Amino acid sequence: MWILDSAFRSGVNLWCKGEGGTGTVTRVHHDYDPPFFLHLPDPDRHHEMIAALEEQYRAEACTFRTLFGPLEGWVVYADRATAETIERQVNFEAQFYNVDVRRDQRFLAERGLVPCGEILASRFSPSVPHDLCVMEIRIRDNPARASSCTNVEVIHERTGRAERLHGEGRTVLTDLLTLADACNPDVVLMSHADLWMQKLVAWAERSGLAPPFTRTGKYRTMGSRSYWSYGRMEHKAAALIPDGRVIIDTDQSFVYLEGGLSGVLMAARLSGLSPNLASRFTPGTLISSYETYEAVRRGIAVPFRKNDVESVRKCTALQAADRGGMMFQPVPGIYPDVDEIDFTSMYPSIIVQANLSPETLHDTGRPGFLPGVLEPLVTLRQETKQLKKSEPKYEGIDSILKWMLVTCFGYTGYKNAKFGQIEVHEKITGRSREILMQTKEIAESMGFTVLHGIVDCLWVQGPGIEALRERVDREIQLFTEVEHFDWLVFLPQNNGTGAYNRYYGRLSDGSMKIRGIAARRHDTPAYIRTMQRRMLDAMAGARTVAELHQHRNEVRVIFRDAAERLPSADPQDLLISRRISRLTYAHRCIEGAAVEAYRGGGVPVEPGMKIRYVVRDARRYMVDTEWEAGTFDVPYYRGLLEKAWGEVEYAFTCGKSGA
């Protein structure tokens, strides 16, 4: 049984395919009415309420497992609303467990089932085999202003055949739904899907057509919300999710943009969530869901609201503990023959190695929950990181694992994390600082020059890198990788000092590794990203710094050609992508103008949304949305071109070894 989709509706509905995701989709319904657990510090005070719960909700006295040990309490067959009513009645003195666990996820976890996989044992395999039928839909109209869809391209990925639909709205909609019925896709990839689905469903209803893409005629809904995450505003759009099919917003899904369809399926398999949800959640929510699935599978009750508050400490103790990761600032310049020592998934590896979990802070002899659930993920990440070097199909899966493991560290310090505690967070960063300092000392003791270090990476120069790696592995006992750069450029900040996270260089296999420059940033227009990529590809032909200078004229020609062709560029290639953090601005700016352009185009704007726009006149702060883009401010974009050129030109003008 290969589970494509799951939902709770008066029980659990599973939409299943045959082995390997083959065959037709069938719906299987399971009656399921899961209870929650209740613990009262002083049950005698609430004996009347307990009697009522026993009579009305089949409450029974029981003992249940929590992260910190067994608790005496009651199992209550009721929903979240009942739990919240009890909570208010007892003046928030009670502790609740398994109240807000998604019921279809809980059903799967209790039975050892996983979405997008055969059995529980295959859950940590790097391969995601499937035979899913995939349809891609690209609607060219503005989803905010359109009263119908008149320009649609449909691609059946199995055959590669593309069909274009043009004409009157009802005709195009009818043809689109007819194609979907004929293709019978398991997965629909759609640009701006969460904006379009609301309209497509309404238009189909008015036209007397069948509800689009759902196999039962029903949809699950997700509300929109904005929220802070890792210091920036994020936004989750409202969504209509069809029963029995996976529909992915290819413009807004972080998981899909990073990992492709395989990444979405892997995220679903690990988290125990439907791919529809996995594609719409952040890596932080995915790792939290993974931990929840594992807790339920292992018989550990999941707290509804955390009450393991931070212990009282002196200010000096806080200053010593809460210091974040270690970084060494580089001297900007170009360096030959550099090796990068990278600790793969350092923070989660520290959790596993040091047995760090909220319940082991004061009882280090017991196996910790977090190390137990993270160890297979860390092992899987190590495997995919190796596999992607020779098989590109693993790149997306590796990226999703990387992001989930990165955020698992952050969640140890998040106040509402089900299985987090700030002291665990601090111990992880403390150990990471020790590791980077210890690695630096080992390298220098062996005659290496340390050029740069940032949290989990160290860049060194010197002979005998394998001997250094073996000693680091032996003494620190974490998984490391070494990459050799034939040459490496550390870029400067505006004040001339070295930037911590802006560099690029040629690896020994002839590929380029880049971080923090235009070709890497998500907000860079495609036209500029393409130009810089072409320049870097030309530079990749140089094995040494001396050879690199022979490519200077070739690279300059690429820049001049891009600058000359800029006035005739396609405005769609000049779209700037930004995530807006607010809706009002104290001063006039490009981003504020983009927000107004979206509003003027009828698109509801919320903090945390990603918007795409073209600058029409920078001096007057005039921009157009991605749907209205026509003319553009050539001098403004030439400035962006020159900035991207400057990042590359630095390699030819800075001199050697930080000069």
XYZ file of C-alpha atoms in Angstrom:
659
model
C 0.000 0.000 0.000
C 1.484 3.331 -1.145
C -0.357 6.253 0.505
C -0.751 9.280 -1.744
C -3.033 11.415 0.439
C -4.687 11.346 3.838
C -7.375 13.368 5.582
C -9.636 13.216 8.620
C -13.343 13.424 7.939
C -15.492 11.417 10.401
C -12.598 8.993 10.476
C -9.412 8.703 8.453
C -9.501 8.581 4.656
C -6.436 7.186 2.885
C -5.966 7.426 -0.872
C -3.711 4.548 -1.830
C -1.902 3.209 -4.857
C -0.218 -0.134 -5.459
C 3.375 -1.050 -4.720
C 5.811 1.682 -5.774
C 3.004 4.165 -6.328
C 1.661 2.223 -9.315
C -1.885 1.531 -10.420
C -5.102 3.404 -9.764
C -5.949 5.388 -6.664
C -8.444 3.874 -4.251
C -9.944 5.429 -1.142
C -9.934 3.466 2.106
C -11.925 4.738 5.102
C -11.055 3.846 8.705
C -13.271 4.658 11.674
C -11.076 6.510 14.129
C -11.914 8.527 17.229
C -8.631 9.226 19.062
C -8.623 10.452 22.675
C -6.403 12.947 24.466
C -4.690 12.583 27.837
C -5.380 14.745 30.878
C -3.259 15.148 34.030
C -4.537 17.044 37.067
C -2.091 17.960 39.872
C -4.930 17.716 42.426
C -7.725 15.525 40.996
C -9.700 15.538 44.250
C -10.496 19.225 43.718
C -12.177 18.393 40.421
C -13.954 15.123 41.228
C -17.306 16.392 39.904
C -15.783 17.368 36.561
C -14.001 14.009 36.325
C -17.282 12.186 36.959
C -18.920 14.192 34.174
C -16.059 13.381 31.794
C -16.344 9.677 32.640
C -20.053 9.730 31.871
C -20.034 11.940 28.765
C -16.661 11.217 27.124
C -15.780 7.696 28.314
C -12.916 9.101 30.394
C -10.891 6.441 32.178
C -8.057 6.657 34.688
C -4.742 5.621 33.166
C -0.977 6.018 33.209
C 0.646 7.441 30.087
C 4.246 8.117 29.016
C 5.648 11.610 28.581
C 9.108 12.830 27.675
C 9.959 13.193 31.367
C 8.420 9.925 32.548
C 4.997 8.397 33.330
C 2.053 10.497 34.488
C -1.191 9.517 36.181
C -4.281 10.897 34.555
C -7.270 10.186 32.331
C -7.798 9.242 28.732
C -10.670 11.342 27.356
C -12.439 10.587 24.050
C -13.148 14.149 22.998
C -11.819 16.893 20.724
C -9.682 19.990 21.150
C -12.657 22.236 21.951
C -13.505 20.015 24.934
C -9.891 20.121 26.101
C -9.854 23.909 25.950
C -13.137 24.064 27.896
C -11.648 21.846 30.620
C -8.507 23.998 30.587
C -10.501 27.134 31.365
C -12.630 25.386 33.970
C -9.584 24.260 35.997
C -7.916 27.665 35.592
C -5.132 26.277 33.368
C -3.814 23.984 36.098
C -4.183 20.813 34.013
C -1.701 19.327 31.566
C -3.006 18.023 28.241
C -1.371 15.680 25.748
C -2.141 14.580 22.166
C -4.755 17.326 21.848
C -3.474 19.018 18.695
C -1.774 16.135 16.896
C -3.234 15.860 13.382
C -5.539 12.885 13.516
C -4.600 11.342 10.174
C -0.899 11.690 11.096
C -1.586 10.099 14.490
C -3.476 7.244 12.835
C -0.515 6.496 10.564
C 2.046 6.766 13.375
C 0.147 4.426 15.678
C 0.077 1.793 12.921
C 3.605 2.296 11.602
C 2.345 3.568 8.229
C 3.944 6.367 6.201
C 2.844 8.405 3.186
C 4.802 7.983 -0.054
C 6.557 4.810 1.040
C 5.959 1.089 1.239
C 6.645 0.320 4.895
C 8.175 1.992 7.923
C 11.563 0.413 7.158
C 11.789 2.280 3.835
C 11.232 5.629 5.493
C 14.933 6.420 5.803
C 15.943 5.185 2.370
C 17.401 7.968 0.172
C 15.389 6.734 -2.811
C 11.789 7.838 -3.358
C 10.578 5.467 -6.100
C 7.160 6.209 -7.556
C 5.168 5.924 -10.736
C 2.973 8.960 -10.183
C 1.181 10.621 -13.072
C 2.161 14.306 -13.043
C 0.465 17.187 -14.839
C 1.868 20.727 -14.902
C -0.453 23.701 -15.436
C 0.801 27.186 -16.212
C -1.880 29.877 -16.232
C -0.594 33.094 -17.785
C -3.406 35.378 -16.543
C -3.289 37.538 -13.402
C -4.966 35.426 -10.673
C -6.087 38.530 -8.775
C -7.752 40.420 -11.640
C -8.837 37.603 -13.918
C -12.549 36.874 -14.178
C -11.679 33.741 -16.149
C -8.598 31.908 -17.393
C -7.943 32.540 -21.071
C -4.298 31.527 -21.543
C -3.249 28.149 -20.159
C -0.441 25.718 -20.932
C -0.816 22.095 -19.826
C 2.146 19.707 -19.799
C 1.803 15.971 -19.245
C 5.202 15.116 -17.783
C 5.069 11.430 -18.664
C 4.799 12.160 -22.392
C 6.328 15.644 -22.390
C 3.440 16.808 -24.581
C 2.311 20.411 -24.067
C -1.087 21.790 -25.001
C -2.020 25.468 -25.107
C -5.551 26.548 -24.336
C -6.753 29.946 -25.561
C -10.116 31.597 -25.906
C -13.234 32.402 -23.925
C -13.057 31.626 -20.226
C -15.699 28.906 -19.941
C -14.309 27.107 -22.974
C -10.767 27.160 -21.621
C -11.942 25.978 -18.200
C -13.967 23.149 -19.762
C -11.009 22.090 -21.911
C -8.687 22.229 -18.893
C -10.923 20.023 -16.776
C -11.447 17.639 -19.698
C -7.684 17.284 -20.086
C -7.332 16.684 -16.359
C -9.993 13.964 -16.454
C -8.300 12.293 -19.422
C -4.856 12.463 -17.797
C -6.187 11.559 -14.325
C -3.066 12.970 -12.634
C -1.925 11.980 -9.174
C 0.051 15.224 -8.839
C -0.828 18.652 -10.235
C 1.965 21.231 -10.401
C 0.422 24.681 -10.847
C 1.851 28.184 -10.848
C 0.182 30.236 -8.086
C -2.034 27.223 -7.358
C -3.297 28.511 -4.025
C -4.486 31.744 -5.651
C -6.009 30.014 -8.666
C -7.810 27.163 -6.920
C -10.235 29.483 -5.148
C -11.241 30.963 -8.492
C -11.293 27.703 -10.471
C -13.629 26.095 -7.948
C -15.981 29.111 -8.012
C -15.984 29.317 -11.836
C -16.625 25.586 -12.186
C -19.548 25.799 -9.776
C -21.096 28.743 -11.672
C -20.625 26.951 -15.009
C -22.145 23.710 -13.791
C -18.859 21.835 -14.162
C -17.470 19.215 -11.807
C -15.248 20.491 -8.966
C -11.703 20.631 -10.357
C -9.018 18.087 -9.413
C -10.746 16.516 -6.413
C -11.596 12.821 -6.500
C -14.531 13.129 -4.084
C -15.903 16.583 -4.869
C -14.610 17.854 -1.522
C -11.697 20.012 -0.392
C -9.790 20.648 2.813
C -9.093 24.271 3.624
C -6.040 25.986 5.057
C -6.345 29.545 6.338
C -3.803 32.251 5.571
C -1.518 33.658 8.238
C 1.644 35.713 8.669
C 4.231 34.842 11.304
C 7.841 35.481 12.351
C 10.413 32.774 11.715
C 14.182 33.089 12.200
C 14.061 36.869 12.323
C 11.905 37.464 9.255
C 8.247 37.603 8.415
C 6.768 34.595 6.618
C 3.341 34.157 5.071
C 1.246 31.095 4.379
C -1.497 31.665 1.836
C -4.991 30.220 2.141
C -5.392 26.989 0.210
C -8.040 24.604 -1.079
C -6.652 21.077 -1.089
C -8.495 18.513 -3.232
C -9.236 15.084 -1.814
C -7.190 12.259 -3.271
C -4.766 14.331 -5.350
C -1.632 16.292 -4.612
C -1.634 19.885 -5.822
C 1.559 21.925 -5.404
C 1.967 25.682 -5.763
C 5.177 25.808 -7.792
C 5.704 29.529 -7.103
C 5.186 29.604 -3.343
C 6.156 26.166 -2.006
C 9.593 26.415 -0.402
C 9.840 22.633 -0.197
C 9.101 22.211 -3.913
C 11.405 25.049 -4.976
C 14.251 23.546 -2.938
C 13.604 19.848 -3.405
C 11.328 19.299 -6.393
C 8.686 16.589 -6.301
C 11.094 14.058 -4.761
C 11.809 16.506 -1.954
C 8.085 16.916 -1.264
C 7.557 13.147 -1.194
C 10.538 12.677 1.154
C 9.227 15.424 3.463
C 5.814 13.723 3.535
C 7.322 10.322 4.254
C 9.424 11.616 7.160
C 6.785 13.872 8.724
C 3.855 11.489 8.325
C 1.883 14.235 6.571
C 0.099 14.244 3.245
C 2.295 15.653 0.424
C -0.322 18.409 0.112
C 0.601 19.619 3.599
C 4.315 18.832 3.332
C 4.599 21.081 0.265
C 2.967 23.981 2.118
C 4.812 23.809 5.414
C 8.165 25.293 6.379
C 11.158 23.073 7.212
C 10.617 23.994 10.861
C 7.049 22.703 10.819
C 8.219 19.586 8.988
C 10.878 18.728 11.580
C 8.383 19.429 14.373
C 5.870 17.127 12.645
C 8.571 14.477 12.237
C 9.293 14.600 15.974
C 5.556 14.422 16.717
C 5.139 11.385 14.451
C 8.076 9.684 16.157
C 6.719 10.457 19.625
C 3.324 8.958 18.813
C 4.944 5.935 17.148
C 7.062 5.348 20.269
C 4.111 5.760 22.637
C 5.181 9.147 24.039
C 2.360 11.615 24.637
C 2.788 14.978 22.905
C 2.231 18.028 25.153
C -0.513 20.446 24.145
C 1.086 23.463 25.831
C 4.618 23.379 27.184
C 5.132 23.998 30.883
C 8.828 23.087 31.257
C 9.905 26.689 31.742
C 13.512 27.868 31.720
C 15.228 27.634 35.082
C 16.284 30.789 36.918
C 19.946 31.631 36.280
C 22.372 34.415 37.027
C 23.152 36.968 34.307
C 26.779 35.816 34.212
C 25.633 32.247 33.550
C 23.394 33.444 30.717
C 26.207 35.469 29.163
C 28.509 32.464 29.234
C 25.912 30.066 27.778
C 23.981 32.069 25.165
C 26.649 33.144 22.673
C 25.711 31.514 19.368
C 28.086 29.971 16.838
C 31.777 30.776 16.331
C 33.079 32.675 13.281
C 36.544 33.788 12.138
C 36.632 36.754 9.778
C 38.598 36.221 6.542
C 40.963 38.670 4.902
C 39.385 39.455 1.512
C 41.334 38.341 -1.538
C 42.031 35.396 -3.802
C 43.767 32.309 -2.426
C 45.222 29.297 -4.256
C 44.913 25.692 -3.059
C 42.399 26.007 -0.223
C 40.672 23.124 1.565
C 37.293 23.415 3.266
C 36.579 21.110 6.199
C 32.822 20.831 6.633
C 31.054 19.150 9.546
C 27.938 17.652 7.941
C 24.810 18.618 9.915
C 26.959 19.694 12.849
C 24.231 20.819 15.252
C 21.993 17.725 15.001
C 25.142 15.572 15.077
C 26.075 17.246 18.372
C 22.592 16.455 19.713
C 23.130 12.794 18.847
C 26.750 12.607 20.024
C 26.203 14.411 23.334
C 22.765 12.866 24.009
C 21.146 16.299 24.327
C 17.412 16.375 24.983
C 15.219 18.193 27.527
C 14.853 15.057 29.674
C 18.609 14.273 29.671
C 19.871 17.654 30.885
C 19.943 16.381 34.450
C 19.911 12.642 33.721
C 22.617 11.995 31.139
C 22.526 8.239 31.625
C 19.161 7.697 29.927
C 18.794 7.607 26.115
C 17.413 10.941 24.926
C 14.361 11.352 22.713
C 15.900 13.956 20.382
C 19.114 11.976 19.759
C 17.065 8.854 19.097
C 14.824 10.448 16.478
C 17.521 12.597 14.842
C 20.179 9.911 14.427
C 18.523 8.241 11.387
C 18.010 11.667 9.777
C 21.661 12.572 10.278
C 22.732 9.228 8.783
C 20.364 9.725 5.847
C 21.745 13.233 5.228
C 25.295 11.912 5.189
C 24.205 9.342 2.604
C 22.373 11.782 0.307
C 25.229 14.290 0.496
C 27.531 11.629 -0.927
C 25.017 10.342 -3.482
C 24.259 13.749 -5.001
C 27.895 14.130 -6.083
C 27.410 11.463 -8.731
C 23.599 11.372 -9.076
C 21.894 14.787 -9.364
C 18.469 13.261 -8.635
C 19.401 13.255 -4.942
C 20.110 17.003 -4.777
C 16.537 17.973 -3.952
C 16.172 15.313 -1.258
C 19.508 16.333 0.250
C 18.414 19.982 0.306
C 15.189 19.195 2.186
C 17.075 17.072 4.719
C 19.593 19.883 5.179
C 16.864 22.426 5.917
C 14.975 20.118 8.276
C 18.159 19.389 10.213
C 19.127 23.074 10.309
C 15.775 24.026 11.803
C 15.760 21.136 14.286
C 18.495 23.027 16.133
C 16.503 26.258 16.110
C 13.447 24.463 17.441
C 15.336 23.326 20.533
C 15.264 26.976 21.625
C 11.780 27.868 20.359
C 9.471 28.615 23.270
C 6.515 26.652 21.831
C 8.460 23.666 20.458
C 6.957 20.415 21.728
C 10.354 18.890 22.491
C 12.608 21.894 22.943
C 14.291 23.673 25.829
C 16.579 26.698 25.744
C 19.279 25.012 27.839
C 19.580 22.299 25.163
C 19.942 25.016 22.523
C 22.725 26.677 24.492
C 24.609 23.440 25.064
C 24.563 22.737 21.324
C 26.053 26.109 20.405
C 28.556 25.818 23.240
C 29.790 22.480 21.954
C 29.933 23.835 18.359
C 32.229 26.660 19.482
C 34.501 24.151 21.201
C 34.615 21.998 18.057
C 35.537 24.877 15.730
C 38.230 26.129 18.110
C 39.583 22.610 18.590
C 39.681 22.058 14.814
C 41.488 25.375 14.324
C 44.068 24.442 16.968
C 44.615 21.000 15.408
C 45.088 22.571 11.950
C 47.554 25.169 13.176
C 49.491 22.584 15.175
C 49.973 20.643 11.922
C 51.279 23.689 10.069
C 48.095 24.782 8.291
C 47.089 28.427 7.860
C 43.459 29.036 8.863
C 41.844 31.500 6.450
C 38.231 31.539 7.570
C 35.757 29.719 9.790
C 32.007 29.941 10.178
C 30.063 27.758 12.645
C 30.573 24.356 10.993
C 33.218 25.016 8.297
C 36.912 25.832 8.313
C 39.033 26.954 5.334
C 42.738 26.152 5.528
C 45.895 26.224 3.390
C 48.680 23.691 3.678
C 49.819 20.212 2.602
C 48.505 16.981 4.090
C 44.763 17.653 4.246
C 43.879 13.945 4.561
C 46.099 13.633 7.642
C 44.324 16.667 9.118
C 40.921 15.228 8.333
C 41.790 11.866 9.880
C 42.970 13.534 13.072
C 39.868 15.762 13.280
C 37.610 12.732 12.723
C 39.492 10.768 15.369
C 39.527 13.474 18.040
C 36.139 15.105 17.469
C 34.240 12.055 16.175
C 31.805 13.872 13.911
C 31.285 13.208 10.196
C 33.402 15.567 8.077
C 33.900 16.224 4.386
C 36.767 17.980 2.662
C 36.459 20.000 -0.551
C 39.542 21.264 -2.339
C 39.487 24.643 -4.080
C 42.025 25.259 -6.840
C 41.407 28.910 -6.018
C 38.966 30.718 -3.743
C 37.817 34.338 -3.519
C 36.656 35.903 -0.238
C 34.782 39.116 -1.040
C 34.994 42.318 1.027
C 32.234 44.120 2.878
C 31.552 47.792 2.184
C 34.057 48.800 4.874
C 36.788 46.690 3.279
C 36.829 43.890 5.853
C 36.116 40.332 4.789
C 32.514 39.220 4.343
C 31.649 36.116 6.340
C 29.327 34.485 3.822
C 30.197 35.867 0.365
C 32.719 33.802 -1.545
C 33.203 31.695 -4.667
C 35.861 29.395 -6.053
C 36.755 26.529 -8.364
C 36.570 23.061 -6.858
C 39.005 20.352 -7.893
C 36.323 18.650 -10.032
C 36.031 21.789 -12.177
C 32.709 22.997 -10.750
C 32.157 26.353 -9.057
C 30.974 26.741 -5.471
C 29.315 30.083 -4.767
C 27.740 31.633 -1.694
C 26.128 35.022 -1.120
C 26.669 36.529 -4.601
C 24.089 37.547 -7.208
C 23.930 34.173 -8.972
C 23.069 32.529 -5.652
C 20.547 35.012 -4.224
C 16.844 34.355 -4.744
C 15.986 38.014 -5.344
C 18.353 38.406 -8.314
C 16.594 38.877 -11.692
C 17.087 35.929 -14.038
C 18.842 38.114 -16.627
C 21.548 39.129 -14.145
C 21.821 35.667 -12.628
C 22.370 34.194 -16.109
C 25.087 36.765 -16.896
C 27.008 36.049 -13.698
C 26.629 32.304 -14.134
C 28.138 32.571 -17.630
C 31.072 34.526 -16.242
C 31.662 31.995 -13.480
C 31.448 29.129 -15.971
C 34.176 30.810 -18.020
C 36.311 31.255 -14.897
C 35.852 27.573 -14.044
C 38.187 26.765 -16.915
C 41.116 28.165 -14.910
C 42.920 25.644 -12.718
C 45.244 28.222 -11.137
C 45.178 31.891 -10.208
C 47.610 32.567 -13.048
C 45.297 30.861 -15.545
C 42.329 32.742 -14.117
C 43.796 36.086 -15.180
C 43.922 34.794 -18.745
C 40.097 34.662 -18.714
C 39.630 38.311 -17.723
C 38.880 39.579 -21.247
C 36.487 36.680 -21.914
C 34.556 37.480 -18.748
C 34.516 41.209 -19.510
C 33.045 40.482 -22.966
C 30.184 38.569 -21.302
C 29.456 41.593 -19.133
C 29.588 44.051 -22.041
C 27.342 41.827 -24.139
C 24.772 41.619 -21.330
C 24.914 45.411 -20.845
C 24.409 46.053 -24.587
C 21.469 43.658 -24.829
C 19.818 44.922 -21.647
C 17.441 47.463 -23.316
C 15.858 44.680 -25.390
C 15.642 42.140 -22.551
C 12.358 40.386 -21.773
C 10.797 42.160 -18.744
C 9.940 38.719 -17.292
C 13.697 38.078 -17.038
C 14.073 41.236 -14.922
C 11.602 40.287 -12.215
C 12.871 40.966 -8.698
C 11.604 38.589 -5.992
C 11.222 39.873 -2.450
C 9.601 38.725 0.737
C 7.851 41.731 2.243
C 8.028 42.190 5.989
C 5.418 44.937 6.376
C 2.618 46.760 4.578
C 3.433 50.395 5.414
C 6.718 52.252 4.940
C 7.874 55.489 6.595
C 9.764 56.574 3.466
C 9.234 56.038 -0.220
C 11.094 52.985 -1.493
C 10.994 50.383 -4.230
C 9.609 47.682 -1.974
C 6.804 49.946 -0.748
C 5.949 50.812 -4.349
C 5.790 47.094 -5.161
C 3.304 46.555 -2.327
C 1.114 49.341 -3.727
C 1.404 47.880 -7.231
C 0.123 44.536 -5.959
C -2.744 46.223 -4.160
C -3.554 48.203 -7.288
C -3.572 44.948 -9.216
C -6.179 43.501 -6.897
C -3.839 41.112 -5.091
C -4.364 41.005 -1.297
C -0.952 41.590 0.297
C 0.096 40.182 3.659
C 3.387 40.428 5.592
C 5.705 37.560 4.724
C 4.394 37.159 1.166
C 6.774 36.741 -1.736
C 6.144 39.279 -4.460
C 7.745 39.701 -7.882
C 7.983 42.987 -9.707
C 9.813 44.966 -12.385
C 11.144 48.456 -11.659
C 9.687 50.793 -14.293
C 11.156 54.061 -12.965
C 13.443 53.881 -9.942
C 13.726 57.658 -9.459
C 9.954 57.982 -9.146
C 9.529 54.645 -7.336
C 7.302 53.190 -10.036
C 7.084 49.403 -10.379
C 4.852 46.857 -12.123
C 3.751 43.442 -10.909
C 4.881 40.318 -12.700
C 1.619 40.249 -14.669
C 1.748 43.867 -15.889
C 5.496 44.101 -16.563
C 6.221 45.939 -19.826
C 8.810 48.701 -19.794
C 11.652 48.889 -17.283
C 14.255 51.312 -15.972
C 17.374 50.471 -18.000
C 19.838 52.550 -15.888
C 18.532 50.912 -12.704
C 19.084 47.419 -14.044
C 22.442 48.406 -15.503
C 23.435 49.309 -11.950
C 22.465 45.805 -10.805
C 24.469 44.349 -13.693
C 27.516 46.374 -12.691
C 27.201 45.268 -9.081
C 27.118 41.611 -10.169
C 30.087 42.286 -12.472
C 31.959 43.881 -9.559
C 31.658 40.674 -7.524
C 33.376 38.773 -10.345
C 35.854 41.498 -11.340
C 37.225 41.511 -7.784
C 38.957 38.208 -8.521
C 41.068 39.953 -11.188
C 41.871 43.137 -9.255
C 42.392 42.099 -5.625
C 45.779 40.440 -6.023
C 46.782 37.152 -4.401
C 46.470 35.850 -0.865
C 44.470 38.726 0.538
C 46.617 41.445 -0.961
